[in-house]
mmCIF file of C-alpha atoms in Angstrom:
data_model
loop_
_atom_site.group_PDB
_atom_site.id
_atom_site.type_symbol
_atom_site.label_atom_id
_atom_site.label_comp_id
_atom_site.label_asym_id
_atom_site.label_seq_id
_atom_site.Cartn_x
_atom_site.Cartn_y
_atom_site.Cartn_z
ATOM 1 C CA MET A 1 25.834 12.169 8.041
ATOM 2 C CA ALA A 2 28.010 9.329 6.709
ATOM 3 C CA ARG A 3 26.433 7.177 4.023
ATOM 4 C CA VAL A 4 26.033 3.464 4.723
ATOM 5 C CA SER A 5 27.253 1.174 1.953
ATOM 6 C CA LEU A 6 24.938 -1.386 0.380
ATOM 7 C CA SER A 7 27.006 -4.269 1.764
ATOM 8 C CA TRP A 8 26.733 -2.880 5.287
ATOM 9 C CA ALA A 9 22.994 -2.391 4.880
ATOM 10 C CA LEU A 10 22.606 -6.001 3.716
ATOM 11 C CA ILE A 11 24.679 -7.343 6.618
ATOM 12 C CA LEU A 12 22.764 -5.331 9.207
ATOM 13 C CA GLY A 13 19.461 -6.291 7.594
ATOM 14 C CA LEU A 14 20.341 -9.992 7.719
ATOM 15 C CA LEU A 15 21.405 -9.710 11.363
ATOM 16 C CA ALA A 16 18.181 -7.902 12.258
ATOM 17 C CA GLY A 17 16.204 -10.643 10.500
ATOM 18 C CA ILE A 18 17.595 -13.512 12.584
ATOM 19 C CA GLY A 19 15.159 -12.902 15.450
ATOM 20 C CA PRO A 20 11.963 -12.687 13.368
ATOM 21 C CA MET A 21 13.100 -15.597 11.199
ATOM 22 C CA CYS A 22 13.465 -17.924 14.187
ATOM 23 C CA THR A 23 9.757 -17.525 14.955
ATOM 24 C CA ASP A 24 8.203 -16.893 11.546
ATOM 25 C CA LEU A 25 9.420 -20.169 10.053
ATOM 26 C CA TYR A 26 7.120 -22.255 12.255
ATOM 27 C CA LEU A 27 4.151 -19.900 12.710
ATOM 28 C CA PRO A 28 2.025 -21.582 9.989
ATOM 29 C CA ALA A 29 2.534 -24.920 11.755
ATOM 30 C CA LEU A 30 1.296 -23.792 15.193
ATOM 31 C CA PRO A 31 -2.176 -25.375 14.884
ATOM 32 C CA GLU A 32 -0.679 -28.681 13.721
ATOM 33 C CA MET A 33 1.884 -28.563 16.533
ATOM 34 C CA SER A 34 -0.934 -28.106 19.015
ATOM 35 C CA GLU A 35 -2.780 -31.150 17.661
ATOM 36 C CA GLN A 36 0.210 -33.486 17.314
ATOM 37 C CA LEU A 37 1.600 -32.624 20.747
ATOM 38 C CA ALA A 38 -1.855 -32.697 22.360
ATOM 39 C CA ALA A 39 -1.237 -29.234 23.795
ATOM 40 C CA THR A 40 -3.583 -26.306 24.265
ATOM 41 C CA THR A 41 -3.189 -23.301 22.004
ATOM 42 C CA THR A 42 -1.905 -21.218 24.909
ATOM 43 C CA ILE A 43 0.797 -23.772 25.734
ATOM 44 C CA THR A 44 1.795 -23.977 22.084
ATOM 45 C CA GLN A 45 2.076 -20.202 21.917
ATOM 46 C CA LEU A 46 4.474 -20.323 24.871
ATOM 47 C CA THR A 47 7.094 -21.623 22.424
ATOM 48 C CA LEU A 48 6.839 -18.234 20.775
ATOM 49 C CA THR A 49 7.048 -16.554 24.168
ATOM 50 C CA ALA A 50 10.172 -18.532 25.082
ATOM 51 C CA SER A 51 11.968 -17.511 21.902
ATOM 52 C CA LEU A 52 11.000 -13.852 22.325
ATOM 53 C CA ILE A 53 12.141 -13.776 25.951
ATOM 54 C CA GLY A 54 15.415 -15.362 24.846
ATOM 55 C CA LEU A 55 15.839 -12.655 22.214
ATOM 56 C CA GLY A 56 15.046 -9.973 24.784
ATOM 57 C CA VAL A 57 17.303 -11.277 27.569
ATOM 58 C CA GLY A 58 20.107 -11.831 25.063
ATOM 59 C CA GLN A 59 19.973 -8.184 24.061
ATOM 60 C CA LEU A 60 20.021 -7.114 27.701
ATOM 61 C CA LEU A 61 23.233 -9.101 28.120
ATOM 62 C CA PHE A 62 25.087 -8.146 24.938
ATOM 63 C CA GLY A 63 23.968 -4.503 24.734
ATOM 64 C CA PRO A 64 25.662 -3.273 27.925
ATOM 65 C CA LEU A 65 28.575 -5.589 27.191
ATOM 66 C CA SER A 66 29.089 -3.866 23.848
ATOM 67 C CA ASP A 67 29.189 -0.490 25.640
ATOM 68 C CA LYS A 68 31.962 -1.835 27.826
ATOM 69 C CA ILE A 69 34.162 -3.771 25.418
ATOM 70 C CA GLY A 70 32.950 -2.585 22.008
ATOM 71 C CA ARG A 71 30.630 -3.948 19.347
ATOM 72 C CA LYS A 72 32.775 -6.385 17.413
ATOM 73 C CA ARG A 73 33.633 -9.035 19.996
ATOM 74 C CA PRO A 74 30.064 -9.597 21.287
ATOM 75 C CA LEU A 75 28.877 -9.856 17.691
ATOM 76 C CA ILE A 76 31.469 -12.480 16.838
ATOM 77 C CA LEU A 77 30.723 -14.372 20.055
ATOM 78 C CA SER A 78 26.952 -14.390 19.458
ATOM 79 C CA LEU A 79 27.367 -15.546 15.866
ATOM 80 C CA LEU A 80 29.755 -18.328 16.852
ATOM 81 C CA GLY A 81 32.893 -16.828 15.452
ATOM 82 C CA CYS A 82 31.588 -15.797 12.048
ATOM 83 C CA LEU A 83 34.154 -14.034 9.907
ATOM 84 C CA LEU A 84 33.177 -10.378 9.660
ATOM 85 C CA PHE A 85 36.109 -8.211 8.619
ATOM 86 C CA ILE A 86 35.105 -4.903 10.141
ATOM 87 C CA HIS A 87 36.869 -2.233 12.112
ATOM 88 C CA GLU A 88 36.009 -1.706 15.759
ATOM 89 C CA THR A 89 32.895 0.458 15.970
ATOM 90 C CA LEU A 90 33.503 1.807 19.450
ATOM 91 C CA PRO A 91 37.002 3.203 20.128
ATOM 92 C CA GLU A 92 38.359 2.898 23.664
ATOM 93 C CA ASN A 93 38.126 6.668 24.270
ATOM 94 C CA LYS A 94 34.356 6.541 23.617
ATOM 95 C CA ARG A 95 33.513 3.513 25.734
ATOM 96 C CA GLY A 96 31.379 3.739 28.844
ATOM 97 C CA SER A 97 33.222 3.441 32.133
ATOM 98 C CA SER A 98 30.522 1.776 34.238
ATOM 99 C CA LEU A 99 27.726 -0.561 33.193
ATOM 100 C CA LEU A 100 25.673 0.373 36.265
ATOM 101 C CA LEU A 101 25.976 4.125 35.758
ATOM 102 C CA THR A 102 25.265 3.808 32.052
ATOM 103 C CA GLY A 103 22.152 1.698 32.692
ATOM 104 C CA ARG A 104 20.854 4.085 35.318
ATOM 105 C CA SER A 105 21.367 7.057 33.019
ATOM 106 C CA VAL A 106 19.383 5.360 30.268
ATOM 107 C CA VAL A 107 16.492 4.407 32.569
ATOM 108 C CA GLN A 108 16.324 7.959 33.922
ATOM 109 C CA ASN A 109 16.117 9.391 30.418
ATOM 110 C CA ARG A 110 12.398 10.120 30.241
ATOM 111 C CA ARG A 111 12.371 10.899 26.530
ATOM 112 C CA PHE A 112 14.011 7.578 25.734
ATOM 113 C CA MET A 113 11.763 5.625 28.085
ATOM 114 C CA ARG A 114 8.675 7.200 26.538
ATOM 115 C CA PHE A 115 9.582 5.959 23.068
ATOM 116 C CA CYS A 116 10.729 2.643 24.542
ATOM 117 C CA LEU A 117 7.288 2.039 26.067
ATOM 118 C CA ILE A 118 5.532 3.067 22.856
ATOM 119 C CA GLN A 119 7.645 0.597 20.900
ATOM 120 C CA SER A 120 7.041 -2.148 23.457
ATOM 121 C CA PHE A 121 3.254 -1.795 23.467
ATOM 122 C CA MET A 122 3.211 -1.638 19.668
ATOM 123 C CA LEU A 123 5.232 -4.846 19.383
ATOM 124 C CA ALA A 124 2.954 -6.457 21.976
ATOM 125 C CA GLY A 125 -0.010 -5.651 19.723
ATOM 126 C CA LEU A 126 1.814 -6.965 16.673
ATOM 127 C CA PHE A 127 2.696 -10.233 18.421
ATOM 128 C CA ALA A 128 -0.844 -10.599 19.724
ATOM 129 C CA TYR A 129 -1.699 -10.792 16.039
ATOM 130 C CA ILE A 130 1.300 -12.950 15.083
ATOM 131 C CA GLY A 131 0.717 -15.449 17.876
ATOM 132 C CA SER A 132 -3.010 -15.845 17.253
ATOM 133 C CA SER A 133 -3.562 -15.261 13.550
ATOM 134 C CA SER A 134 -2.414 -18.742 12.562
ATOM 135 C CA PHE A 135 -5.087 -20.348 14.758
ATOM 136 C CA VAL A 136 -7.787 -17.798 13.922
ATOM 137 C CA LEU A 137 -7.388 -17.850 10.158
ATOM 138 C CA GLN A 138 -6.864 -21.611 9.841
ATOM 139 C CA LYS A 139 -9.348 -22.906 12.410
ATOM 140 C CA GLU A 140 -12.012 -20.195 12.475
ATOM 141 C CA PHE A 141 -11.916 -19.163 8.810
ATOM 142 C CA GLY A 142 -10.692 -22.357 7.168
ATOM 143 C CA PHE A 143 -7.427 -21.089 5.690
ATOM 144 C CA SER A 144 -4.886 -23.688 4.601
ATOM 145 C CA PRO A 145 -1.292 -23.350 5.875
ATOM 146 C CA MET A 146 -0.303 -22.122 2.409
ATOM 147 C CA GLN A 147 -3.061 -19.507 2.351
ATOM 148 C CA PHE A 148 -2.103 -18.302 5.817
ATOM 149 C CA SER A 149 1.550 -18.070 4.786
ATOM 150 C CA LEU A 150 0.568 -15.911 1.806
ATOM 151 C CA VAL A 151 -1.507 -13.579 3.992
ATOM 152 C CA PHE A 152 1.231 -13.399 6.599
ATOM 153 C CA GLY A 153 3.836 -12.721 3.916
ATOM 154 C CA LEU A 154 1.656 -9.971 2.468
ATOM 155 C CA ASN A 155 1.488 -8.327 5.887
ATOM 156 C CA GLY A 156 5.258 -8.579 6.178
ATOM 157 C CA ILE A 157 5.655 -6.810 2.838
ATOM 158 C CA GLY A 158 3.302 -4.101 4.042
ATOM 159 C CA LEU A 159 5.343 -3.661 7.191
ATOM 160 C CA ILE A 160 8.549 -3.271 5.188
ATOM 161 C CA ILE A 161 6.994 -0.771 2.759
ATOM 162 C CA ALA A 162 5.503 1.216 5.641
ATOM 163 C CA SER A 163 8.863 1.356 7.430
ATOM 164 C CA TRP A 164 10.440 2.828 4.306
ATOM 165 C CA ILE A 165 7.634 5.352 3.800
ATOM 166 C CA PHE A 166 7.448 6.495 7.422
ATOM 167 C CA SER A 167 11.226 6.873 7.718
ATOM 168 C CA ARG A 168 11.103 9.357 4.836
ATOM 169 C CA LEU A 169 8.029 11.159 6.117
ATOM 170 C CA ALA A 170 9.862 11.661 9.395
ATOM 171 C CA ARG A 171 12.207 14.064 7.601
ATOM 172 C CA ARG A 172 9.290 16.448 7.013
ATOM 173 C CA ILE A 173 6.765 15.627 9.727
ATOM 174 C CA ASN A 174 7.274 15.588 13.481
ATOM 175 C CA ALA A 175 8.007 12.027 14.668
ATOM 176 C CA MET A 176 5.452 12.113 17.485
ATOM 177 C CA THR A 177 2.777 13.363 15.103
ATOM 178 C CA LEU A 178 3.522 10.410 12.816
ATOM 179 C CA LEU A 179 3.464 7.988 15.727
ATOM 180 C CA ARG A 180 0.140 9.226 17.012
ATOM 181 C CA GLY A 181 -1.396 9.147 13.534
ATOM 182 C CA GLY A 182 -0.177 5.609 12.877
ATOM 183 C CA LEU A 183 -1.412 4.394 16.247
ATOM 184 C CA ILE A 184 -4.846 5.948 15.786
ATOM 185 C CA ALA A 185 -5.168 4.284 12.369
ATOM 186 C CA ALA A 186 -4.098 0.923 13.808
ATOM 187 C CA ILE A 187 -6.583 1.235 16.679
ATOM 188 C CA LEU A 188 -9.421 2.034 14.286
ATOM 189 C CA CYS A 189 -8.593 -1.016 12.177
ATOM 190 C CA ALA A 190 -8.365 -3.203 15.284
ATOM 191 C CA LEU A 191 -11.792 -1.977 16.382
ATOM 192 C CA LEU A 192 -13.134 -2.844 12.943
ATOM 193 C CA THR A 193 -11.786 -6.388 13.348
ATOM 194 C CA VAL A 194 -13.677 -6.556 16.645
ATOM 195 C CA LEU A 195 -16.761 -5.614 14.651
ATOM 196 C CA CYS A 196 -15.904 -8.324 12.112
ATOM 197 C CA ALA A 197 -16.138 -10.901 14.892
ATOM 198 C CA TRP A 198 -19.834 -10.085 15.253
ATOM 199 C CA ILE A 199 -21.080 -9.188 11.793
ATOM 200 C CA GLN A 200 -18.776 -11.512 9.816
ATOM 201 C CA LEU A 201 -17.471 -9.248 7.072
ATOM 202 C CA PRO A 202 -16.092 -10.916 3.916
ATOM 203 C CA ILE A 203 -12.682 -12.511 4.338
ATOM 204 C CA PRO A 204 -10.998 -10.071 1.892
ATOM 205 C CA ALA A 205 -12.110 -7.213 4.133
ATOM 206 C CA LEU A 206 -10.622 -8.951 7.164
ATOM 207 C CA VAL A 207 -7.333 -9.587 5.336
ATOM 208 C CA ALA A 208 -7.253 -5.916 4.317
ATOM 209 C CA LEU A 209 -7.692 -4.873 7.953
ATOM 210 C CA PHE A 210 -4.847 -7.139 9.039
ATOM 211 C CA PHE A 211 -2.660 -5.672 6.300
ATOM 212 C CA THR A 212 -3.484 -2.118 7.410
ATOM 213 C CA ILE A 213 -2.667 -2.933 11.043
ATOM 214 C CA ALA A 214 0.688 -4.371 9.999
ATOM 215 C CA PHE A 215 1.281 -1.382 7.721
ATOM 216 C CA CYS A 216 0.595 1.046 10.559
ATOM 217 C CA SER A 217 3.029 -0.905 12.729
ATOM 218 C CA GLY A 218 5.748 0.262 10.359
ATOM 219 C CA ILE A 219 5.604 3.593 12.166
ATOM 220 C CA GLY A 220 7.657 1.835 14.834
ATOM 221 C CA THR A 221 10.824 2.567 12.839
ATOM 222 C CA VAL A 222 10.313 6.258 13.568
ATOM 223 C CA GLY A 223 9.853 5.583 17.281
ATOM 224 C CA GLY A 224 12.986 3.476 17.408
ATOM 225 C CA ALA A 225 15.057 6.155 15.699
ATOM 226 C CA GLU A 226 13.724 8.832 18.050
ATOM 227 C CA ALA A 227 14.467 6.675 21.082
ATOM 228 C CA MET A 228 18.090 6.157 20.057
ATOM 229 C CA SER A 229 18.522 9.858 19.273
ATOM 230 C CA ALA A 230 17.640 10.605 22.896
ATOM 231 C CA VAL A 231 20.769 8.901 24.269
ATOM 232 C CA GLY A 232 24.480 9.536 23.836
ATOM 233 C CA THR A 233 26.947 7.431 21.872
ATOM 234 C CA GLN A 234 28.371 5.839 25.019
ATOM 235 C CA GLU A 235 24.884 4.697 26.051
ATOM 236 C CA SER A 236 23.604 3.502 22.690
ATOM 237 C CA GLY A 237 24.332 -0.184 23.249
ATOM 238 C CA THR A 238 22.654 -0.249 26.658
ATOM 239 C CA ALA A 239 19.713 1.776 25.354
ATOM 240 C CA SER A 240 19.263 -0.497 22.340
ATOM 241 C CA ALA A 241 19.430 -3.541 24.613
ATOM 242 C CA LEU A 242 16.864 -2.151 27.057
ATOM 243 C CA MET A 243 14.469 -1.259 24.265
ATOM 244 C CA GLY A 244 14.964 -4.605 22.538
ATOM 245 C CA MET A 245 14.446 -6.533 25.762
ATOM 246 C CA SER A 246 11.284 -4.650 26.714
ATOM 247 C CA MET A 247 9.852 -5.013 23.201
ATOM 248 C CA PHE A 248 10.396 -8.779 23.051
ATOM 249 C CA VAL A 249 9.254 -9.337 26.648
ATOM 250 C CA PHE A 250 6.065 -7.335 26.051
ATOM 251 C CA GLY A 251 5.552 -9.216 22.790
ATOM 252 C CA GLY A 252 6.235 -12.552 24.459
ATOM 253 C CA ILE A 253 3.646 -11.837 27.147
ATOM 254 C CA ALA A 254 1.003 -10.650 24.682
ATOM 255 C CA ALA A 255 1.314 -13.634 22.330
ATOM 256 C CA PRO A 256 -0.190 -16.299 24.660
ATOM 257 C CA LEU A 257 -2.501 -13.949 26.577
ATOM 258 C CA SER A 258 -4.556 -13.313 23.464
ATOM 259 C CA GLY A 259 -5.263 -17.038 23.238
ATOM 260 C CA ILE A 260 -6.310 -17.825 26.801
ATOM 261 C CA GLY A 261 -9.528 -19.829 26.738
ATOM 262 C CA GLY A 262 -9.270 -20.559 23.010
ATOM 263 C CA GLU A 263 -8.326 -18.651 19.891
ATOM 264 C CA THR A 264 -11.018 -16.403 18.458
ATOM 265 C CA LEU A 265 -10.971 -13.343 16.247
ATOM 266 C CA LEU A 266 -12.693 -11.368 19.003
ATOM 267 C CA LYS A 267 -10.034 -12.102 21.634
ATOM 268 C CA MET A 268 -7.193 -11.424 19.229
ATOM 269 C CA SER A 269 -8.731 -8.144 18.077
ATOM 270 C CA LEU A 270 -9.353 -6.971 21.624
ATOM 271 C CA ALA A 271 -5.750 -7.773 22.589
ATOM 272 C CA ILE A 272 -4.437 -5.790 19.606
ATOM 273 C CA THR A 273 -6.738 -2.876 20.443
ATOM 274 C CA VAL A 274 -5.655 -2.767 24.100
ATOM 275 C CA CYS A 275 -1.939 -2.863 23.240
ATOM 276 C CA TYR A 276 -2.113 -0.100 20.640
ATOM 277 C CA THR A 277 -4.353 2.005 22.887
ATOM 278 C CA LEU A 278 -1.765 1.788 25.672
ATOM 279 C CA ALA A 279 0.919 2.838 23.180
ATOM 280 C CA LEU A 280 -1.223 5.821 22.140
ATOM 281 C CA LEU A 281 -1.778 6.853 25.758
ATOM 282 C CA VAL A 282 1.984 6.912 26.308
ATOM 283 C CA ALA A 283 2.415 8.903 23.091
ATOM 284 C CA LEU A 284 -0.151 11.461 24.282
ATOM 285 C CA THR A 285 1.623 12.107 27.583
ATOM 286 C CA ARG A 286 3.677 15.281 27.822
ATOM 287 C CA ILE A 287 7.223 15.344 29.156
ATOM 288 C CA ASP A 288 9.998 17.890 29.113
ATOM 289 C CA ASN A 289 13.196 17.376 27.145
ATOM 290 C CA GLN A 290 15.345 16.767 30.190
ATOM 291 C CA LYS A 291 16.543 13.418 31.445
#
């Protein structure tokens, strides 16, 4: 396997961070936005939904397009002509011949779709937390915007560390075994946060549970890698787009649903639990290795 240079890793990391950055920068201000705009929490969360749907639909457009005309031109177009001096990543002799046939082949790939659904439900659970935690921690538990930002940043660090750890464990442990284990751990922590809503555990315990849920979400890197390994090179752009779209759409739907009728720790915890449970159910299903 060819080694990826540090500069390439940095570039790809920065590109991957554009989507999360566009939402994370204003998450601490969601409660204040709701007050100043005289909007309900659910309506305010729809701004997060709109951005996630835009990210998802954009991938659905540019992914198949990259299978047809290559990777470089859509990248330059989407970044408004930024100067990236790279060679074409998809030679003409390896390009897909039909967008429709390629898309149908990807959708009919049961192994890919299984991991795609797992990823989508996991991201839905993560965004149920992301979309509600600002309101819950600041309004229900009295956190300041700065304190919330610190907690949220800590969870982000945990997610990054977990992604690194799980990607290396995947070399020795079966990917599905890792996924199931991570999902079970996340579900148990989500159930404990449901319990917190009734017995009011100390705030440090609640923060630790949130950190563990985010940490367990890092197992998603393994699922994403397994999903992409299930498709051929000529389908990779379409497959990546389909998975990206479904993940952001699922996440966009989950973000405001967890806040219907008012933000509470109980509603948020139940939403997280349901999403991760659905992901686990998909992970427990058995399929053959054929498309």
